[in-house]
Coordinates of C-alpha atoms in Angstrom, one line a residue:
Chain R
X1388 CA 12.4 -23.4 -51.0
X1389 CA 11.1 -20.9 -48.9
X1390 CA 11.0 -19.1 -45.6
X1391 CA 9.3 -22.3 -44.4
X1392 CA 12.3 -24.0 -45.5
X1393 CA 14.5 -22.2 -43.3
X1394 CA 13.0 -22.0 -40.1
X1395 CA 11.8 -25.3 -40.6
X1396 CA 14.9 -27.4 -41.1
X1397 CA 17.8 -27.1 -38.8
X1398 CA 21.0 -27.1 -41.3
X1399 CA 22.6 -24.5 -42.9
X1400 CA 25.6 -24.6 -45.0
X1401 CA 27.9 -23.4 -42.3
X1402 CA 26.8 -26.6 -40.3
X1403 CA 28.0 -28.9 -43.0
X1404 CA 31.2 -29.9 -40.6
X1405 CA 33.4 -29.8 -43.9
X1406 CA 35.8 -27.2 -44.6
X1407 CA 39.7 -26.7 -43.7
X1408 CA 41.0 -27.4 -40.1
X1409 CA 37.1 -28.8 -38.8
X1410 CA 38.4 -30.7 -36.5
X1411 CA 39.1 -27.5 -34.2
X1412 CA 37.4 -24.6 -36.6
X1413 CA 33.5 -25.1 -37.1
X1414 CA 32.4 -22.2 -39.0
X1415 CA 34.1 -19.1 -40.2
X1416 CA 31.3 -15.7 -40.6
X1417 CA 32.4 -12.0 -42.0
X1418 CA 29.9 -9.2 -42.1
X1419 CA 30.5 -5.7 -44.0
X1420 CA 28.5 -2.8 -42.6
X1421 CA 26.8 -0.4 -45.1
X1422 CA 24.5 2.8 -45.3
X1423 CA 22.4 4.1 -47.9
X1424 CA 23.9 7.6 -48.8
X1425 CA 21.0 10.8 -47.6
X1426 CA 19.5 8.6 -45.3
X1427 CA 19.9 9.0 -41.0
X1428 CA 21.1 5.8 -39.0
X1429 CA 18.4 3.3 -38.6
X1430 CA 18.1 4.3 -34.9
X1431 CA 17.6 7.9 -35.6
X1432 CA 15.3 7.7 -38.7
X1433 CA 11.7 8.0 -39.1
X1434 CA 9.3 5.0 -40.2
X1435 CA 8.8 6.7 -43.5
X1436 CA 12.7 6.6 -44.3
X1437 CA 13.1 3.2 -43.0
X1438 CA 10.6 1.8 -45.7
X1439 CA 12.2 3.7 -48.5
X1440 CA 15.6 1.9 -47.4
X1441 CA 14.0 -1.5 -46.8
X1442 CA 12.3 -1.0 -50.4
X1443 CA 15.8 0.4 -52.2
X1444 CA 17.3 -3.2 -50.8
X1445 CA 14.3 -5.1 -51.9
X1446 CA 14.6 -4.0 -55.3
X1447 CA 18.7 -3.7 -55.2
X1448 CA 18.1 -7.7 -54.9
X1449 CA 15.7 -8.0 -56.9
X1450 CA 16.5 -9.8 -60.8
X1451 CA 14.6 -6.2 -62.2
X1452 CA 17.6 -4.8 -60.7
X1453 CA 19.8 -7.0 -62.4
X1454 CA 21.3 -8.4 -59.3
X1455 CA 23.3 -11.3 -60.3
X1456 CA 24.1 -13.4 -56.7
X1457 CA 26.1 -16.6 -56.9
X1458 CA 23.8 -18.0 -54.8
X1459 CA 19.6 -17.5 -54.8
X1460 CA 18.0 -15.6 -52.2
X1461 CA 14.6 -14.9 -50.5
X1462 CA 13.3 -11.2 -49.3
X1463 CA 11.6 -11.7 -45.9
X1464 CA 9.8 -8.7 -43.9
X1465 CA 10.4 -9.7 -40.0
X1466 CA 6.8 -8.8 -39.6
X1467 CA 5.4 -11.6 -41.3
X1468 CA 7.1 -14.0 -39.3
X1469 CA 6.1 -14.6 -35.5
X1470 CA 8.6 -14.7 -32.6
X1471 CA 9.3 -18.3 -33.0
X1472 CA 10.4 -18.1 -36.2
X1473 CA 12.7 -14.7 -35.6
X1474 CA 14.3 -16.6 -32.7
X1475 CA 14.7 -19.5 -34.8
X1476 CA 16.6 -17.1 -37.6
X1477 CA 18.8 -15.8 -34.2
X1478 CA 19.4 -19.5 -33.1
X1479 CA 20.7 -20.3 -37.0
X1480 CA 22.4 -17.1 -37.0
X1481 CA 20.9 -16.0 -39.6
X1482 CA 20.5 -12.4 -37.9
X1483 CA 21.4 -11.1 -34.7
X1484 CA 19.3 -10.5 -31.4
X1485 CA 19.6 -7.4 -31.2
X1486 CA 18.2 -7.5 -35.2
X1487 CA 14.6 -9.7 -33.7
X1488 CA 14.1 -7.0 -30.7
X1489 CA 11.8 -4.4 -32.5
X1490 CA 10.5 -6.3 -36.0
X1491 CA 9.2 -3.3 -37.1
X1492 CA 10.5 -2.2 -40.8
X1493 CA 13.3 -4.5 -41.0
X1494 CA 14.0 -7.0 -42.8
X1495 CA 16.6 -9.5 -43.9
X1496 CA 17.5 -11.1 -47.1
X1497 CA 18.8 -15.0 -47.1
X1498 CA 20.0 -17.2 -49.4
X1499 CA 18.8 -20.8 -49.8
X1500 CA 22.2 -22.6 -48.6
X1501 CA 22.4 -20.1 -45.8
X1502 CA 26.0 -19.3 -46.4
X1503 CA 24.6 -15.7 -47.0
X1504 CA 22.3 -13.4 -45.2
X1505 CA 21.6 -9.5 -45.6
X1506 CA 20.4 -7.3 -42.5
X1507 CA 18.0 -4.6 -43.4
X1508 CA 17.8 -1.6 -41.0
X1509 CA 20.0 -3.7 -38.2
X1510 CA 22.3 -1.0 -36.4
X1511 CA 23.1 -0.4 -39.7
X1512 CA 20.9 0.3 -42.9
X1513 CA 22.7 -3.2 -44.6
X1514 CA 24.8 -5.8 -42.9
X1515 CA 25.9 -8.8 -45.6
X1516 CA 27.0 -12.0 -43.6
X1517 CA 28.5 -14.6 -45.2
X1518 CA 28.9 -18.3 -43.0
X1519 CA 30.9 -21.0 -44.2
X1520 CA 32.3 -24.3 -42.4
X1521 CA 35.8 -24.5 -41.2
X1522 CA 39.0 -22.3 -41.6
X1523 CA 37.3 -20.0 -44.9
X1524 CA 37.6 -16.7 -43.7
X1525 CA 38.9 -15.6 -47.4
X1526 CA 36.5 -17.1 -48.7
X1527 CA 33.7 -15.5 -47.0
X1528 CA 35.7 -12.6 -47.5
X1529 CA 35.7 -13.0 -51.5
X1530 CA 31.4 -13.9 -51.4
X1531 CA 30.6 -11.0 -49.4
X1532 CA 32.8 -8.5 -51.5
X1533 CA 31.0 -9.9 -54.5
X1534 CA 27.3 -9.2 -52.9
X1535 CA 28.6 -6.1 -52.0
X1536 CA 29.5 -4.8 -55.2
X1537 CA 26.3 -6.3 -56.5
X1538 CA 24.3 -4.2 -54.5
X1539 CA 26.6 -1.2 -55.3
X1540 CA 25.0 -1.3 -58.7
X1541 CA 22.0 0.0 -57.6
X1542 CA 22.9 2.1 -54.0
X1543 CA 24.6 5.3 -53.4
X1544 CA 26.5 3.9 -50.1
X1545 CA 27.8 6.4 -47.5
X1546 CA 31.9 7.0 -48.2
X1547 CA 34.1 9.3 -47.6
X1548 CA 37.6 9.1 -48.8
X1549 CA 38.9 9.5 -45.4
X1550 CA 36.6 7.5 -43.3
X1551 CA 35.6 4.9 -45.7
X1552 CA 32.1 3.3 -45.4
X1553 CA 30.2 5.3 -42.5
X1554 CA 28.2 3.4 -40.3
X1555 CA 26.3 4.2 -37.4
X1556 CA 28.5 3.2 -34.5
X1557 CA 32.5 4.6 -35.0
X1558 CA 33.6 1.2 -34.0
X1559 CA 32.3 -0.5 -37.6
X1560 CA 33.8 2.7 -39.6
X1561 CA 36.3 2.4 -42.4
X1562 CA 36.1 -0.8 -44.1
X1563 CA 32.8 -1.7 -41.6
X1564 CA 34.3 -5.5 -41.9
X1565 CA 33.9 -8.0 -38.7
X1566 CA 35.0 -11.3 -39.5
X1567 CA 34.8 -14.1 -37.1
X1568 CA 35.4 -17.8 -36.1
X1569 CA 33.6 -20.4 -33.9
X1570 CA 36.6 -22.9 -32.7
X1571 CA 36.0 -25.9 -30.3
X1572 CA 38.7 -25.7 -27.8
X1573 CA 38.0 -28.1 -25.1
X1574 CA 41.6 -29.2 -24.6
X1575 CA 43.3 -25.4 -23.9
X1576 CA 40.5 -25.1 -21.6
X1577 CA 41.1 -28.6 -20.2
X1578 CA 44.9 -27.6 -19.4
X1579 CA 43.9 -23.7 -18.3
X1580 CA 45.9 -22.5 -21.4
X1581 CA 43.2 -20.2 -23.0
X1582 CA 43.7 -17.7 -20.7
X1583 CA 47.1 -16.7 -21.3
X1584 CA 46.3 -16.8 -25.4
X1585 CA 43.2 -14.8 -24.5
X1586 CA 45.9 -12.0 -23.1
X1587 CA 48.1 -12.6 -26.2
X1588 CA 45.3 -12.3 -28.8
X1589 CA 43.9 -9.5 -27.3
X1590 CA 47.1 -7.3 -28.0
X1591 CA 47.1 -8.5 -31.6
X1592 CA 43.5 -6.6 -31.7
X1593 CA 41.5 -9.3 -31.6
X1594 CA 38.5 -10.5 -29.7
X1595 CA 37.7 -13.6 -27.6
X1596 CA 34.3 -14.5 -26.1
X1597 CA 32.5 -17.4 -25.5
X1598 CA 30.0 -18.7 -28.3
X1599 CA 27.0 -19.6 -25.4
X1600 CA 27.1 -18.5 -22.0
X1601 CA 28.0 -15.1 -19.8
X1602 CA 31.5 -13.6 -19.3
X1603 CA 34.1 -15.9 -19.0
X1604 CA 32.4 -18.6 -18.8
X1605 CA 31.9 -20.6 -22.0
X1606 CA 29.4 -23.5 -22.4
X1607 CA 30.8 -26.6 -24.7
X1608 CA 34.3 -25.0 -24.9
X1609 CA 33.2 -22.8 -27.9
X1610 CA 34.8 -20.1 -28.4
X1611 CA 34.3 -16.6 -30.9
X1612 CA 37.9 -15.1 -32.4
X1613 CA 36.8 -11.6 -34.2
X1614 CA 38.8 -8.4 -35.3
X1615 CA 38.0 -5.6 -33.4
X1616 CA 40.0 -2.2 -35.7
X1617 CA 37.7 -1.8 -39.0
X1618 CA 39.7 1.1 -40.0
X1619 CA 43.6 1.4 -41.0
X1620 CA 44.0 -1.9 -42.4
X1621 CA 42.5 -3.2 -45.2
X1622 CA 40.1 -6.4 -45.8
X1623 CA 43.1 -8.4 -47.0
X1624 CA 45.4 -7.5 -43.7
X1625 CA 42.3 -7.8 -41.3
X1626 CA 41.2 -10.8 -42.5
X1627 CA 44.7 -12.7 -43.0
X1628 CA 45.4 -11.2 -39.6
X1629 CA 42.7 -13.6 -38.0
X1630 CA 43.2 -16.1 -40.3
X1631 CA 47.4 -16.5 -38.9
X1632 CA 45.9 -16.1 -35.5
X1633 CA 43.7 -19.0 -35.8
X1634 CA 45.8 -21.3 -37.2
X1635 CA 48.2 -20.3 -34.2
X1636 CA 45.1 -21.4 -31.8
X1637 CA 44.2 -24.4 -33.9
X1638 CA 47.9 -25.8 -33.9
X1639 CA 47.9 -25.1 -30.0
X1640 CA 44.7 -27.0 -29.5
X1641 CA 45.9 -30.3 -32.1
X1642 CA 49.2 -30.5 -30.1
X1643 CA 47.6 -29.9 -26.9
X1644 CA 45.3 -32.8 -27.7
X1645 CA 47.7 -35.4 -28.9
X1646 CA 49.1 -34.3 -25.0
X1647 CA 46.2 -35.0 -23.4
X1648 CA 45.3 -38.1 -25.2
X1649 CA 48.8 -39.6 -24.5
X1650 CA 48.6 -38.9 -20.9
X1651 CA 44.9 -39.3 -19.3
X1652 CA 43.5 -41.6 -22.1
X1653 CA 41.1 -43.1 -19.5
X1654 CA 39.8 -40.2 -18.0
X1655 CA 39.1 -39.1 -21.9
X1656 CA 37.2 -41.9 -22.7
X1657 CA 35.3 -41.8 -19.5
X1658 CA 34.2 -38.2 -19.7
X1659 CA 33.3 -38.7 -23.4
X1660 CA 31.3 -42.3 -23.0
X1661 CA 29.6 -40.4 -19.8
X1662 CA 28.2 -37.1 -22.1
X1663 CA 27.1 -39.7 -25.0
X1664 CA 25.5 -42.3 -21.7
X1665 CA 24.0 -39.1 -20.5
X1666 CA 22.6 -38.5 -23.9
X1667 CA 21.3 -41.3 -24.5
X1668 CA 19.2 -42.2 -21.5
X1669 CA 18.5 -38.3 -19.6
X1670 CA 14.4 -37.8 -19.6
X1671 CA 15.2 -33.9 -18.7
X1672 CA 18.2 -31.7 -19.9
X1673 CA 18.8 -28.0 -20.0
X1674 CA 20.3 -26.3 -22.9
X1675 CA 23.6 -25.8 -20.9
X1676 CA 24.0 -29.7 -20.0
X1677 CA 23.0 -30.1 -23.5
X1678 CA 26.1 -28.2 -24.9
X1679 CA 28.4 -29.5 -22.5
X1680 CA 27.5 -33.0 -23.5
X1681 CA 27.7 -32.3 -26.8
X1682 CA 30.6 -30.9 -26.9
X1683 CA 31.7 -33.5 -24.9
X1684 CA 30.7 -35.8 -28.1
X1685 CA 32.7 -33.5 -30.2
X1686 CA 35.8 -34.0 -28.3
X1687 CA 35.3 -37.8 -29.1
X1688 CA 35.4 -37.7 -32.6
X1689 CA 38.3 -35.0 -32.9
X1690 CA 40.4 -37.4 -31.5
X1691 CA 39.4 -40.3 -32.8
X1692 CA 37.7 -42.3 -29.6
X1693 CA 34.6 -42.1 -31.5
X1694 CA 34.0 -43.1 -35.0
X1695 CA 30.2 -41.6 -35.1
X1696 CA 28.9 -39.0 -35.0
X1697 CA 29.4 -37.0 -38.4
X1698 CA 30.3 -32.9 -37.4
X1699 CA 27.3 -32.1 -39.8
X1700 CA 25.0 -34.3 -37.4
X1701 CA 26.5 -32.7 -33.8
X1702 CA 26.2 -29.1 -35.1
X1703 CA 23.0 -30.3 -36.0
X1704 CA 22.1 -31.3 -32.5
X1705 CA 23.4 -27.9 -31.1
X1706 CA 20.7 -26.0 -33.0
X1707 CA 17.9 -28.8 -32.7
X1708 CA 17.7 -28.6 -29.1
X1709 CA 17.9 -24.4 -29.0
X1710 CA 14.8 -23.2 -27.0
X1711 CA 13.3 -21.6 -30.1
X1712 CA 13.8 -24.5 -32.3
X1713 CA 12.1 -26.9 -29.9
X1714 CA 9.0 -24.7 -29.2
X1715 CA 8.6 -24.8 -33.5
X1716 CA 8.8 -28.1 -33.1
X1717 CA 6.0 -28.8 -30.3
X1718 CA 4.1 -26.3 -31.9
X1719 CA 2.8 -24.6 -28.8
X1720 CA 4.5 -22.7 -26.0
X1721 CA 6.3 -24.8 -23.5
X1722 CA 7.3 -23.7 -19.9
X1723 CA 11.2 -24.9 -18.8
X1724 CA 10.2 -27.6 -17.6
X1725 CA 8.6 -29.1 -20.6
X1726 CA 11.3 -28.1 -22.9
X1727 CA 14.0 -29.7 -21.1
X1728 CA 11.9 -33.0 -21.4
X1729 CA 11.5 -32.1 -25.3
X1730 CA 15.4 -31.2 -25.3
X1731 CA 16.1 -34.6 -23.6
X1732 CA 13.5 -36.9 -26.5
X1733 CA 15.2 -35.2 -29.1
X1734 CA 18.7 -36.0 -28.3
X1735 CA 17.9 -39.5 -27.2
X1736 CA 16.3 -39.8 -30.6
X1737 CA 18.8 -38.8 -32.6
X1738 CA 21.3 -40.7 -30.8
X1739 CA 19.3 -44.0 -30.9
X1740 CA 20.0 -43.5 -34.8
X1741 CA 23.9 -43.4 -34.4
X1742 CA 26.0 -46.4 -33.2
X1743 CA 29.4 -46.0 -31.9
X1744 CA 32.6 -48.2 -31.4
Chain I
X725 CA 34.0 -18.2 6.0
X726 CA 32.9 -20.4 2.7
X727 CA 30.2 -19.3 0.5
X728 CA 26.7 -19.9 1.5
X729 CA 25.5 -21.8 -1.4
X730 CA 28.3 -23.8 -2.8
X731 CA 30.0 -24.3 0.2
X732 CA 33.2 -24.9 -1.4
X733 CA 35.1 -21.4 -2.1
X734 CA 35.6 -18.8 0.4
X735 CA 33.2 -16.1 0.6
X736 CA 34.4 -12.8 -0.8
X737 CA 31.5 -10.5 -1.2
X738 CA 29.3 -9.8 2.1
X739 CA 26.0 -8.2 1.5
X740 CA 23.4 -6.6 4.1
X741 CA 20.0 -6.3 3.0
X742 CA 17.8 -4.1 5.2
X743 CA 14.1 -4.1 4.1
X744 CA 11.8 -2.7 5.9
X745 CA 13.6 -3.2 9.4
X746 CA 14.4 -6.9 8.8
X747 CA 18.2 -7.4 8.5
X748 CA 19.7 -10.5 6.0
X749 CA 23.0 -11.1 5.4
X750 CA 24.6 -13.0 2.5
X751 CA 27.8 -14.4 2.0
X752 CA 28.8 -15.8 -1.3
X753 CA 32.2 -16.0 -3.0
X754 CA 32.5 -14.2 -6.8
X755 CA 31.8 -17.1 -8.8
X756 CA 28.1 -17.5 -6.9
X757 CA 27.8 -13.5 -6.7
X758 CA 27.9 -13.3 -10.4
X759 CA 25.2 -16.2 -10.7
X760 CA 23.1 -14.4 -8.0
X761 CA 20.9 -11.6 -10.0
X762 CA 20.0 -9.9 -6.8
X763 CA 23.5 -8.3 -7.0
X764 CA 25.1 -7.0 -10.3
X765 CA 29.1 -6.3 -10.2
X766 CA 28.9 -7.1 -13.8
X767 CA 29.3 -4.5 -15.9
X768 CA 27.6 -4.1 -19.2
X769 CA 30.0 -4.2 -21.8
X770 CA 28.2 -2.1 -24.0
X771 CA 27.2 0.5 -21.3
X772 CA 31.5 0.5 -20.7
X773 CA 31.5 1.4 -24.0
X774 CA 29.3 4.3 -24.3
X775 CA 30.2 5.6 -21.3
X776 CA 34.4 5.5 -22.4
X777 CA 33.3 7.0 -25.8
X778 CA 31.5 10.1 -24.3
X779 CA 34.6 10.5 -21.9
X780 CA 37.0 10.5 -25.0
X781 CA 34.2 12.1 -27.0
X782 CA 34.1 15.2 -24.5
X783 CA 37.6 15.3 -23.5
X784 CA 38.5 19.1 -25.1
X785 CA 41.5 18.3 -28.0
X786 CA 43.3 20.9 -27.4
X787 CA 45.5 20.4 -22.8
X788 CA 45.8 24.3 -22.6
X789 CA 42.5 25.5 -23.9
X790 CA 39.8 23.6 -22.8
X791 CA 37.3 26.3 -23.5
X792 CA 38.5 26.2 -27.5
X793 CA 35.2 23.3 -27.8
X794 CA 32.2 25.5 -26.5
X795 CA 30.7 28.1 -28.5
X796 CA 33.0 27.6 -31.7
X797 CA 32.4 24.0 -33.2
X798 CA 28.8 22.6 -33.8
X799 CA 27.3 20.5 -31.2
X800 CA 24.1 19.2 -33.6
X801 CA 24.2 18.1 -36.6
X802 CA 22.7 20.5 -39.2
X803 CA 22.0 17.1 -41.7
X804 CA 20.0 15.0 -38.8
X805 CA 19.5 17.2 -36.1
X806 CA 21.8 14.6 -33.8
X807 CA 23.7 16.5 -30.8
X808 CA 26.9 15.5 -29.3
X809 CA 25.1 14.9 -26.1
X810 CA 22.9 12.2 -27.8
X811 CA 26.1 10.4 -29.1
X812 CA 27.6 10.4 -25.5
X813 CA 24.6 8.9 -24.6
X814 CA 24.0 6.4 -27.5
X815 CA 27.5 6.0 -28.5
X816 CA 26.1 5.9 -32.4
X817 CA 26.3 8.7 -34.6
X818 CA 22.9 10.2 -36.5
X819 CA 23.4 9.9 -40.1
X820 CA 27.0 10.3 -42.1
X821 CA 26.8 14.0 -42.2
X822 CA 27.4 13.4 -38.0
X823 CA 31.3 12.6 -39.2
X824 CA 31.9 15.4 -40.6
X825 CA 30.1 17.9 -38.1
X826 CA 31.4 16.2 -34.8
X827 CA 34.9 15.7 -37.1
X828 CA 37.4 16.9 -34.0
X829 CA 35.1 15.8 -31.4
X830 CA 35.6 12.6 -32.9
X831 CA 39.0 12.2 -34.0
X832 CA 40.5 10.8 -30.8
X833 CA 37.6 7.9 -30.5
X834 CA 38.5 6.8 -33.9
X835 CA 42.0 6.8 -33.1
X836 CA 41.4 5.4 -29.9
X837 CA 39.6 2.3 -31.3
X838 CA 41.4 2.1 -34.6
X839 CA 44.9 3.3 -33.9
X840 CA 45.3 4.4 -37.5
X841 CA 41.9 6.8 -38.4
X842 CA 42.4 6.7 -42.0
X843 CA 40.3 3.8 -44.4
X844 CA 43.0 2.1 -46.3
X845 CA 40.4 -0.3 -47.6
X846 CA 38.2 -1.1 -50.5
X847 CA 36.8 1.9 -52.4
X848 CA 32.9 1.5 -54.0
X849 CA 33.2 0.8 -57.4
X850 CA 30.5 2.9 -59.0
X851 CA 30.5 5.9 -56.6
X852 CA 34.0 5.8 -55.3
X853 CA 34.5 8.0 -58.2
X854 CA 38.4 9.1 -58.7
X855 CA 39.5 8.3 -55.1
X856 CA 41.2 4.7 -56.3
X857 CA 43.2 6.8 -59.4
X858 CA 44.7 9.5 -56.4
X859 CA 45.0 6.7 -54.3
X860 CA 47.7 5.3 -56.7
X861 CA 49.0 8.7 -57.4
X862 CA 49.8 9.0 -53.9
X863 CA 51.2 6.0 -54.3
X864 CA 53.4 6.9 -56.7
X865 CA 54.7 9.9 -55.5
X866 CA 56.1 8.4 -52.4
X867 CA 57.5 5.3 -55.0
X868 CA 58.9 8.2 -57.1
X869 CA 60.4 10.6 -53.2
X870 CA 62.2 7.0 -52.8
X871 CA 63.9 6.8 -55.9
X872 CA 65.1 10.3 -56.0
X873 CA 66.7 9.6 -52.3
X874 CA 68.0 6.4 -53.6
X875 CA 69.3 8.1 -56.6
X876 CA 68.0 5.8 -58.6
X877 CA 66.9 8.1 -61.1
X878 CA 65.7 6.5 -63.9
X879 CA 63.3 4.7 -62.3
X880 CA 62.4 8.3 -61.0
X881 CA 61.9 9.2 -64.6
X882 CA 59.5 6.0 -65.3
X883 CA 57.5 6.6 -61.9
X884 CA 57.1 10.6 -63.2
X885 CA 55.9 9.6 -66.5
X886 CA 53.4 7.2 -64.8
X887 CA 52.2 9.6 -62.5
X888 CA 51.8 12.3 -65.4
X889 CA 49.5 9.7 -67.1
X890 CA 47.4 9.6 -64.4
X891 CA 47.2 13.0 -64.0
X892 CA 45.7 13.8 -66.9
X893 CA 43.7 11.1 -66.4
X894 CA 42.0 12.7 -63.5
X895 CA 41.9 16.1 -66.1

């Protein structure tokens, strides 16, 4: 296994499609932000300083450190991989963009299942993700706890008693804990109900976006629930605090389904026989038709139309046919045009593969 | 009037472009406006951000003396060398030192953001030190303030001789 590996091959762990609730939840992710104690912000700290953090992770990881993971990890400079392959770690969500703009002395730290990976000099001087399928925020909670008292062995962390764990920006202080889920909602958005939970959630102190697109407009009904207070609660309270929410939204989206199912069968199974006809015979399709179709697919199987696809083999799709993942794959640049014609081969491909009822 | 390009919704935002003396006017309704990038109404989250930060940041703690700020607390960092007027501009501190220094500057952001601007949450096991053993002291003390109230004194007693182990825990 190697960093080969994982820009090479499109699945993670968090794509598996298993998991509590998968039918609505696709993949729950928690990050905890942490700094190296004598040591400025990584925007405000000289090249010098930012190697001496990048090496105190490396070896902090590292067996001679004792490091004891449950799972096994890799140590990968950005600088030794080219754009393609950062974007690629963006597309898998591996790191973030923001973590890809300037390479230079960062690095990240991932392990071979991908349910884990560690940001080196991000906004932050550390930021531990964990990524599991389904409804497992605790459980991403309990893993990244674990790697962060494993790295605790060996670094002096920024804490103060009042503040908790510093970080850089005073919207990550205290417990420095953002923990997230990706939720398919194409039904609340079909009946124009998200946007009075939107309202609702937000006064609970959570956040709602859309997973791909701009604004208020979300592409494939794919939705991101996060906390947005770090400080005042603790992990447990944050993170069952998302975790009643969601099963609020999930429940919402089931009955809302059965609804929808019961009353416009037809114009269910047309929409969802049109995005896999589409699929299956389009020459040229952008990544936003592609993630409505998709999702589209999705839809099918969560309520039963569609026997086939697998969730491990849709989530696969969505990060085959990101732009990134299909210039690896051509091995050369590719202008729009040319990768919407890729996009298009590769879904047809993989969809020749799959029969449906 | 409906929007020149999808000719569907009504128009809502009117531009005039003059460019070197030749006039164009566009008509398009929100949802195209956004799409066009020749206009921007959106705003940039993160610059809405910043920009609330430094205006909570610089507002002066204290209605009746708004002069209290200049002169008497720190505006740079002695640690890192950051200023206040590179946070309002950033909206990210220097290094940890910059909580501390900025302490009253920054008070209302947290509170702003977090409601409650005290860490309730896990402690670091190795360097956390004694902070988990006051932390249950604390605790205690408000366990032991209840049970004197309710009368219930002997569990008053058992919470004392608790707290009194701890104590000499800490030494």
């Amino acid at each position: 296994m190697s960093v080969e590996n994982t820009i090479g091959k499109a699945r993670s762990k968090w794509m598996e499609g298993t998991g509590p609730d998968n039918d609505v939840v696709i993949s729950s992710r928690l990050r905890l932000a942490r700094n190296i104690e004598g040591y400025p912000f990584p925007h405000f700290m000289s090249e010098e300083e930012a190697n001496h953090v990048i090496n105190a992770v490396r070896l902090a990881v590292s067996e001679k450190a004792g490091a004891k993971f449950p799972v096994e990890t890799e140590f990968i400079d950005l600088n030794e991989l080219s754009q393609t392959e950062r974007q690629i770690l963006v597309e898998k969500h591996l790191v973030s963009p923001q973590h890809i703009e300037s390479p230079a002395n960062r690095a990240v730290v991932i392990a071979h299942d991908e349910s884990l990976s560690i940001m080196v000099n991000e906004e932050d001087h550390i930021r531990i993700q964990c990524f599991l399928p389904g409804l497992q925020i605790k459980e991403a909670w309990r893993l990244a706890d674990k790697i962060d008292d494993v790295l605790e062995k060996t670094l002096n962390y920024s804490f103060c008693e009042k503040r908790g764990y510093l970080t850089s920006c005073p919207t990550n202080v205290g417990t420095g804990l953002r923990a997230s889920v990706m939720l398919h909602l194409p039904c609340l958005v079909m009946t124009k109900q998200l946007g009075a939970m939107v309202n609702t959630i937000s006064q609970l102190g959570l956040a709602v976006r859309g997973y791909y697109g701009e604004g208020t407009e979300a592409y494939g009904d794919l939705f991101q629930v996060s906390n947005q207070v770090t400080m005042g609660q603790t992990e447990d309270e944050i993170v069952t605090n998302l975790l009643t929410v969601t099963r609020q939204i999930v429940s919402q989206e089931r009955s809302t389904r059965k609804v929808v199912l019961k009353n416009n069968k037809p114009f269910l199974e047309d929409r969802i026989y049109r995005a896999f006809g589409v699929m299956s015979y389009a020459r040229v399709m952008t990544a936003q038709e592609a993630i409505k179709n998709i999702s589209d697919l999705r839809l099918g199987v969560e309520l039963g139309i569609l026997k086939t696809p697998a969730y491990d083999q849709i989530n696969e799709l969505i990060i085959l046919t990101r732009p990134a993942f299909l210039i690896k794959k051509a091995g050369r640049p590719l202008n729009a045009g040319e990768l919407d014609a890729l996009r298009a081969e590769i879904i047809r491909e993989k969809l020749s593969k799959i029969t449906i009822n | 009037m409906l929007c020149e390009k999808c000719q569907k919704r009504p128009a809502a935002v009117h531009m005039t472009k003059i460019v070197n003396g030749n006039k164009t006017e566009t008509h398009l309704c929100e949802v195209c406006a956004q799409g066009d990038n020749s206009v921007s109404f959106g705003l940039d989250p993160k610059w809405m951000l910043q920009s609330i930060f430094a205006e909570l940041f610089n507002t002066p703690h204290t209605e009746n003396d708004p002069s209290s700020d200049a002169g008497v607390k720190p505006n740079r960092c002695e640690k890192c060398g950051f200023t206040d007027a590179q946070f309002s501009q950033v909206g990210r501190l220097g290094c940890p030192t910059c909580y501390d220094v900025f302490e009253n500057k920054l008070d209302p952001v947290l509170r702003r953001i977090h409601g409650n601007p005290r860490h309730t949450g896990k402690i670091p096991k190795r360097t956390g030190g004694t902070i988990e053993l006051r932390r249950e002291i604390e605790e205690l003390k408000r366990e032991l303030q209840a049970a004197i109230t309710s009368e219930e004194y002997e569990k008053a007693a058992e919470v004392r001789d608790k707290i009194r182990g701890l104590e000499n825990k800490l030494g």
